[in-house]
Coordinates of N, CA and C in Angstrom, one line a residue:
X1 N -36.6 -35.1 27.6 CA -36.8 -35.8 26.4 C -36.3 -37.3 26.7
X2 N -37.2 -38.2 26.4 CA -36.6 -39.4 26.5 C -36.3 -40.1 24.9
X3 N -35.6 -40.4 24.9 CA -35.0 -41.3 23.3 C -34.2 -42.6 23.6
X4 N -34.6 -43.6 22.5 CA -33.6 -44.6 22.5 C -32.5 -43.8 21.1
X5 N -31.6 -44.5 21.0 CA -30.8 -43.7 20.0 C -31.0 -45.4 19.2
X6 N -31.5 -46.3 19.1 CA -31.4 -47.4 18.0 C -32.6 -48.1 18.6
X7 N -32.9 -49.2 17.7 CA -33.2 -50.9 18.4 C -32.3 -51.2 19.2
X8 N -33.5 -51.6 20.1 CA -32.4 -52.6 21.0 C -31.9 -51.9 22.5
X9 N -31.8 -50.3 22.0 CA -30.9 -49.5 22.9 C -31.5 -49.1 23.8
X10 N -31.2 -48.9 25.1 CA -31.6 -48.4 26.1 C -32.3 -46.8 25.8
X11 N -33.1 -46.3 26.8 CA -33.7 -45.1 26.8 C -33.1 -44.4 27.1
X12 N -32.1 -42.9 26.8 CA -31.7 -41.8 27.3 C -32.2 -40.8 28.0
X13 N -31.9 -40.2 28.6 CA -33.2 -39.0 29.0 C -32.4 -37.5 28.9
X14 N -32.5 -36.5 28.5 CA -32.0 -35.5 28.3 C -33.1 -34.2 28.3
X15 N -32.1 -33.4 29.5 CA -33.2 -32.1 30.0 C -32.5 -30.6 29.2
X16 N -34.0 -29.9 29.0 CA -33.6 -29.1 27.9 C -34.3 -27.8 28.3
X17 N -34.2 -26.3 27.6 CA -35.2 -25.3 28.1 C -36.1 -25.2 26.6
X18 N -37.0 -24.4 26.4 CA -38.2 -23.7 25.7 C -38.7 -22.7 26.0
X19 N -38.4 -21.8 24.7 CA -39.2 -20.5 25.3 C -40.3 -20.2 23.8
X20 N -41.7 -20.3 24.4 CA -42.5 -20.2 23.3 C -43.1 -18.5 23.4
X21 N -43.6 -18.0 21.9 CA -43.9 -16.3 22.3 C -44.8 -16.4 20.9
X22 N -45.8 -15.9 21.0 CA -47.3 -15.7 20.4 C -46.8 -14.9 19.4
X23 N -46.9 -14.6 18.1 CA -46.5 -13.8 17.2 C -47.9 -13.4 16.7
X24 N -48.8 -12.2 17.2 CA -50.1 -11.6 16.5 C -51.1 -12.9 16.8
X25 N -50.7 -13.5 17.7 CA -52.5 -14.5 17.7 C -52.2 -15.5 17.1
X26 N -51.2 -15.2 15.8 CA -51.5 -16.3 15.1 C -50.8 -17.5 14.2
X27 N -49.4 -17.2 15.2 CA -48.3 -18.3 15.3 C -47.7 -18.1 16.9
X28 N -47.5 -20.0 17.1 CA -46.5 -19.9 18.2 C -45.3 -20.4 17.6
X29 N -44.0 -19.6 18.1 CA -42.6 -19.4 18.1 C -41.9 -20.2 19.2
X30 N -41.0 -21.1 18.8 CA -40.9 -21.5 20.0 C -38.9 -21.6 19.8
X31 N -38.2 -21.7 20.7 CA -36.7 -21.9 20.4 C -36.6 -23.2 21.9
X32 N -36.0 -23.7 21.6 CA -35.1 -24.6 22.6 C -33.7 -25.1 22.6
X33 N -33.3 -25.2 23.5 CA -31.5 -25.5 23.6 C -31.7 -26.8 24.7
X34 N -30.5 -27.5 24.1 CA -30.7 -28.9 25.2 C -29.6 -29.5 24.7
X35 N -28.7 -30.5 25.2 CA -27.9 -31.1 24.9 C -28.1 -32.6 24.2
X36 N -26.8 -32.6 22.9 CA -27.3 -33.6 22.1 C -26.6 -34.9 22.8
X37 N -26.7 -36.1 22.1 CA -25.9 -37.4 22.6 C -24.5 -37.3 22.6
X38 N -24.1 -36.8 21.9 CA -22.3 -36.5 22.1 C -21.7 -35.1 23.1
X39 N -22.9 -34.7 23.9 CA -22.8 -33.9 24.7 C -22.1 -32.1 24.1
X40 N -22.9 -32.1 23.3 CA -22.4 -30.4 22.3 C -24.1 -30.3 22.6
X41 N -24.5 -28.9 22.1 CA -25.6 -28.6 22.7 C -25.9 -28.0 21.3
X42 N -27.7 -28.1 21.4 CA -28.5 -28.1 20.3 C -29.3 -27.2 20.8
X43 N -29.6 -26.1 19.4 CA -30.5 -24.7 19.3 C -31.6 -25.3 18.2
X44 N -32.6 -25.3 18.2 CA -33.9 -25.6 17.8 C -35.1 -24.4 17.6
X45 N -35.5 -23.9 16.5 CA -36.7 -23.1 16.6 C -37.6 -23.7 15.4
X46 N -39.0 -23.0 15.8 CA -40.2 -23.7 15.4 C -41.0 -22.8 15.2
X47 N -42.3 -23.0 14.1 CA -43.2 -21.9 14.3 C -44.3 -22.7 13.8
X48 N -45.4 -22.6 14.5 CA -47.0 -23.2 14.1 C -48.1 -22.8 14.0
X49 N -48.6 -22.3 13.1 CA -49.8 -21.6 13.2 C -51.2 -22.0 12.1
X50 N -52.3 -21.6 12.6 CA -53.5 -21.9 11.3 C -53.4 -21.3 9.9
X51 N -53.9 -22.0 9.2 CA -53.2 -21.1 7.6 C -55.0 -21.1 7.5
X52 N -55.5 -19.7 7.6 CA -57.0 -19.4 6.9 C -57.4 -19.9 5.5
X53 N -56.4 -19.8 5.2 CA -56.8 -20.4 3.4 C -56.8 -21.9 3.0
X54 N -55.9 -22.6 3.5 CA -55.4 -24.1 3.3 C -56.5 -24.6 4.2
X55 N -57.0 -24.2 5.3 CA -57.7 -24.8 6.2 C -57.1 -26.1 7.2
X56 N -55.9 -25.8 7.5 CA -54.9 -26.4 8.5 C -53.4 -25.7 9.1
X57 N -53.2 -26.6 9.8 CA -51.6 -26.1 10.5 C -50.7 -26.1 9.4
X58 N -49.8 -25.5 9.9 CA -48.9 -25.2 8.6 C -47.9 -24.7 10.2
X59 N -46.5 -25.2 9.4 CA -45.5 -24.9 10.0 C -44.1 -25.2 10.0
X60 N -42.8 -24.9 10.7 CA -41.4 -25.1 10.2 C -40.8 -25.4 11.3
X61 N -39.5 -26.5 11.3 CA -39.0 -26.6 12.3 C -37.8 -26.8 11.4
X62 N -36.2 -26.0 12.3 CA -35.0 -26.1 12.1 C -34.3 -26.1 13.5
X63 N -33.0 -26.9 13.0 CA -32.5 -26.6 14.5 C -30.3 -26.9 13.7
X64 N -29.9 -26.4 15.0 CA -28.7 -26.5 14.9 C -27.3 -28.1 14.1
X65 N -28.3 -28.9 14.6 CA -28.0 -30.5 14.1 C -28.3 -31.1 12.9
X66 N -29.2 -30.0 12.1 CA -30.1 -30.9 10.8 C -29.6 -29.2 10.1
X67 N -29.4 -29.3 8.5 CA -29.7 -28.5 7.2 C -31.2 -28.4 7.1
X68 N -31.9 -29.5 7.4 CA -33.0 -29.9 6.4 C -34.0 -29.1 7.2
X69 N -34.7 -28.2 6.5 CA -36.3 -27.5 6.7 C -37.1 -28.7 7.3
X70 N -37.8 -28.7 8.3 CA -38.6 -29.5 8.7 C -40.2 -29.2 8.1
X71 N -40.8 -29.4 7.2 CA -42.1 -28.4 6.8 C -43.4 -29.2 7.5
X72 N -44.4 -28.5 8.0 CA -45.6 -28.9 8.9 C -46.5 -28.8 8.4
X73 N -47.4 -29.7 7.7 CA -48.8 -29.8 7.4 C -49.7 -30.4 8.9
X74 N -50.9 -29.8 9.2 CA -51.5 -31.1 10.4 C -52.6 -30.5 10.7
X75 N -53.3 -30.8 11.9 CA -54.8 -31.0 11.9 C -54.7 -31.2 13.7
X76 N -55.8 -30.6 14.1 CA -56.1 -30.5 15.6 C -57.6 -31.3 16.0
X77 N -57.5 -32.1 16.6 CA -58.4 -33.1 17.6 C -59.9 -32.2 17.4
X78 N -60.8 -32.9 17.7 CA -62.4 -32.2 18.0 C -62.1 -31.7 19.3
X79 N -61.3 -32.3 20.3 CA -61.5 -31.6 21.7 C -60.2 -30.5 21.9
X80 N -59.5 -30.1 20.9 CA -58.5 -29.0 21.0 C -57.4 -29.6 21.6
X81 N -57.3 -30.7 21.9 CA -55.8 -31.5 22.9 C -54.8 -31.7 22.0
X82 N -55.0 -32.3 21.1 CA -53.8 -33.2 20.4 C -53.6 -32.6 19.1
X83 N -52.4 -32.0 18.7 CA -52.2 -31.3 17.5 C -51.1 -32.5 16.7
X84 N -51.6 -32.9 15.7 CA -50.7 -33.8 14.5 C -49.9 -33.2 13.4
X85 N -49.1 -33.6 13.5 CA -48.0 -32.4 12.5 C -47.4 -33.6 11.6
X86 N -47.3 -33.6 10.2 CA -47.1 -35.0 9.1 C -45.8 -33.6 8.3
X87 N -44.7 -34.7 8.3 CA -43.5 -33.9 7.3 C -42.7 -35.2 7.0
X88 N -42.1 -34.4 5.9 CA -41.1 -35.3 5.3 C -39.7 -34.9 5.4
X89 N -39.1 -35.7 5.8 CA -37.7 -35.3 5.9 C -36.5 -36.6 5.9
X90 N -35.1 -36.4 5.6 CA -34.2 -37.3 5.6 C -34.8 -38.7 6.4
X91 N -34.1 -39.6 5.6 CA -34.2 -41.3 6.6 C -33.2 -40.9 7.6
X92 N -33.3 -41.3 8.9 CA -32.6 -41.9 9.9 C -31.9 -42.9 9.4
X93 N -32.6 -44.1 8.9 CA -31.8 -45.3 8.4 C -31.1 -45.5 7.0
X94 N -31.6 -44.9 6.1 CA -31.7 -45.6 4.7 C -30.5 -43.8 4.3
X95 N -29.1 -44.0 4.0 CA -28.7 -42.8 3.2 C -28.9 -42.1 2.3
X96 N -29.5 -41.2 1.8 CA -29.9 -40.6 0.4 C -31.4 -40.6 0.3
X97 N -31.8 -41.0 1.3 CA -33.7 -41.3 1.4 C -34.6 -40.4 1.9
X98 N -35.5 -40.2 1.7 CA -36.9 -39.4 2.8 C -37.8 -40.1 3.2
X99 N -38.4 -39.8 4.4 CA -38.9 -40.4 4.9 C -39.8 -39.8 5.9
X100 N -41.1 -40.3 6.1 CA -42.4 -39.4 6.4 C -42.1 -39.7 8.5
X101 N -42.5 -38.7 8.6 CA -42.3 -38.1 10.2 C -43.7 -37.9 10.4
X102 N -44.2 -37.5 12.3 CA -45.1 -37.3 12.5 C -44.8 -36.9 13.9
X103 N -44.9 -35.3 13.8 CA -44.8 -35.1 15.6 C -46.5 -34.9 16.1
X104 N -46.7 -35.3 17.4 CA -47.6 -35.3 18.0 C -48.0 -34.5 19.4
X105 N -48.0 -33.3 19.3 CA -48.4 -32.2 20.6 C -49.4 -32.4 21.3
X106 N -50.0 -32.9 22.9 CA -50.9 -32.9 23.4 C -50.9 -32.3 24.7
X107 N -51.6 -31.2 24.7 CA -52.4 -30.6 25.3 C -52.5 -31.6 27.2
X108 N -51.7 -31.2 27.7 CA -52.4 -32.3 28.9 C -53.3 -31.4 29.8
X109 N -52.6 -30.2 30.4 CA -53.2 -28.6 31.3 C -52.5 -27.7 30.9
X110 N -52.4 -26.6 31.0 CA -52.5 -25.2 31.3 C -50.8 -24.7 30.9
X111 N -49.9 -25.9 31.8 CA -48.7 -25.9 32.4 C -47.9 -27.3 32.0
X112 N -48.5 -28.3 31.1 CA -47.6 -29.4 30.8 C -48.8 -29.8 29.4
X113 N -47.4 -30.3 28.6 CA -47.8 -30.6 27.7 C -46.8 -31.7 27.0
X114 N -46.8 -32.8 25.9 CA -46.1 -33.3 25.2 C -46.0 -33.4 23.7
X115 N -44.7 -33.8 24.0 CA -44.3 -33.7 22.2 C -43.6 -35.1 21.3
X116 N -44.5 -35.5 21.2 CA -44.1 -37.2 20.4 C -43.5 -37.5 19.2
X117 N -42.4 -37.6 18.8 CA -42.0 -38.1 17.4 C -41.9 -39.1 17.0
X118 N -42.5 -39.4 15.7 CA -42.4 -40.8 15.1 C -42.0 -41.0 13.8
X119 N -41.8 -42.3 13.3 CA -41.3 -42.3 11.8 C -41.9 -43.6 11.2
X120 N -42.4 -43.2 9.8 CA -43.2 -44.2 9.5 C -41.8 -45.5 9.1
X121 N -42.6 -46.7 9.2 CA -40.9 -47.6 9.0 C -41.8 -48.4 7.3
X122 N -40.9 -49.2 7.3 CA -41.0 -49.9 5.2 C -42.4 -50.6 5.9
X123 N -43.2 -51.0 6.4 CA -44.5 -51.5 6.8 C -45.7 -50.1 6.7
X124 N -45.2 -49.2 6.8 CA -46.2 -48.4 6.8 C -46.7 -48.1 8.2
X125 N -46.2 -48.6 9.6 CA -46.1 -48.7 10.8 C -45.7 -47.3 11.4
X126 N -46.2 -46.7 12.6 CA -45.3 -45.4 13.1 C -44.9 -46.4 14.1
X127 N -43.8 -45.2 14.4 CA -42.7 -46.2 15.3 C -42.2 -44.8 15.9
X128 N -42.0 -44.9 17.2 CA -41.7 -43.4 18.5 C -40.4 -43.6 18.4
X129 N -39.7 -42.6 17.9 CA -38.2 -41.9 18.1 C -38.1 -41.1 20.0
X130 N -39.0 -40.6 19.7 CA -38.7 -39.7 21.2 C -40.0 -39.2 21.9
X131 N -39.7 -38.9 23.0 CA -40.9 -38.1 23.6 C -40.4 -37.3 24.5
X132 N -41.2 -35.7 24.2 CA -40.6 -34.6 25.1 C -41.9 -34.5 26.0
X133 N -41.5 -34.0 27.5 CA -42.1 -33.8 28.3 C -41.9 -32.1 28.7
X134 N -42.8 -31.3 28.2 CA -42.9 -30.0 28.8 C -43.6 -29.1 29.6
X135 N -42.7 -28.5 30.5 CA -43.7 -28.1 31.5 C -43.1 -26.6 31.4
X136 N -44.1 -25.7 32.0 CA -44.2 -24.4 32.0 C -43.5 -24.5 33.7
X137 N -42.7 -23.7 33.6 CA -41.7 -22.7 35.1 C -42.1 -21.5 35.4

């Protein structure tokens, strides 16, 4: 994962595991552990799947570091690569605020793939928090 932790701030890079597992076809499950910036280590799980009725992704992310339900509305590319995930959750910046998120999953092969986060800023701009780089072992 690479992250700046502010403006201004240098890039971090921090290596982590994932273990993803098919639940019936028709969610992926995924958990990760990786260490945070104060060096204590962070448990993360996820689950994404097609909702037949809604007619999109639907999904949840929580992890060890956040209370807050991460909730996943999104929508998959014409060519199957790039899955868009739109949630709202706590400001980074502003205390007591919400604030619209967007992870971005693309498909690269078989065996690597990425995971983009962004946050919309007071412009209505996305702006990259982080980018995970995953590859299958």
């Amino acid at each position: 994962t690479e992250m700046a932790m502010g403006p201004g701030e240098p890039i971090q890079t921090f290596h982590g595991t994932e273990s993803v597992k098919s639940l019936g076809g028709l969610w992926a499950m995924g958990e990760g552990k990786g260490p945070m910036p104060d060096g204590s280590e962070a448990t993360t799980y996820y689950a994404i799947g097609w909702d037949v009725t809604l007619k999109e992704y639907r999904g949840c992310y929580f992890g060890s570091m956040s209370s807050h339900l991460w909730k996943y509305e999104g929508e998959m590319s014409e060519d199957q690569k790039t899955l868009t995930l739109n949630c709202v959750g706590p400001s980074f910046t502003k205390d007591g605020e919400m604030a619209n998120y967007r992870d971005v999953i693309e498909i690269i092969d078989e065996n690597y793939r990425t995971l983009t986060g962004h946050c919309e800023d007071d412009n209505g701009e996305w702006q990259q928090l982080m980018k995970m780089h995953i590859r299958r072992i």
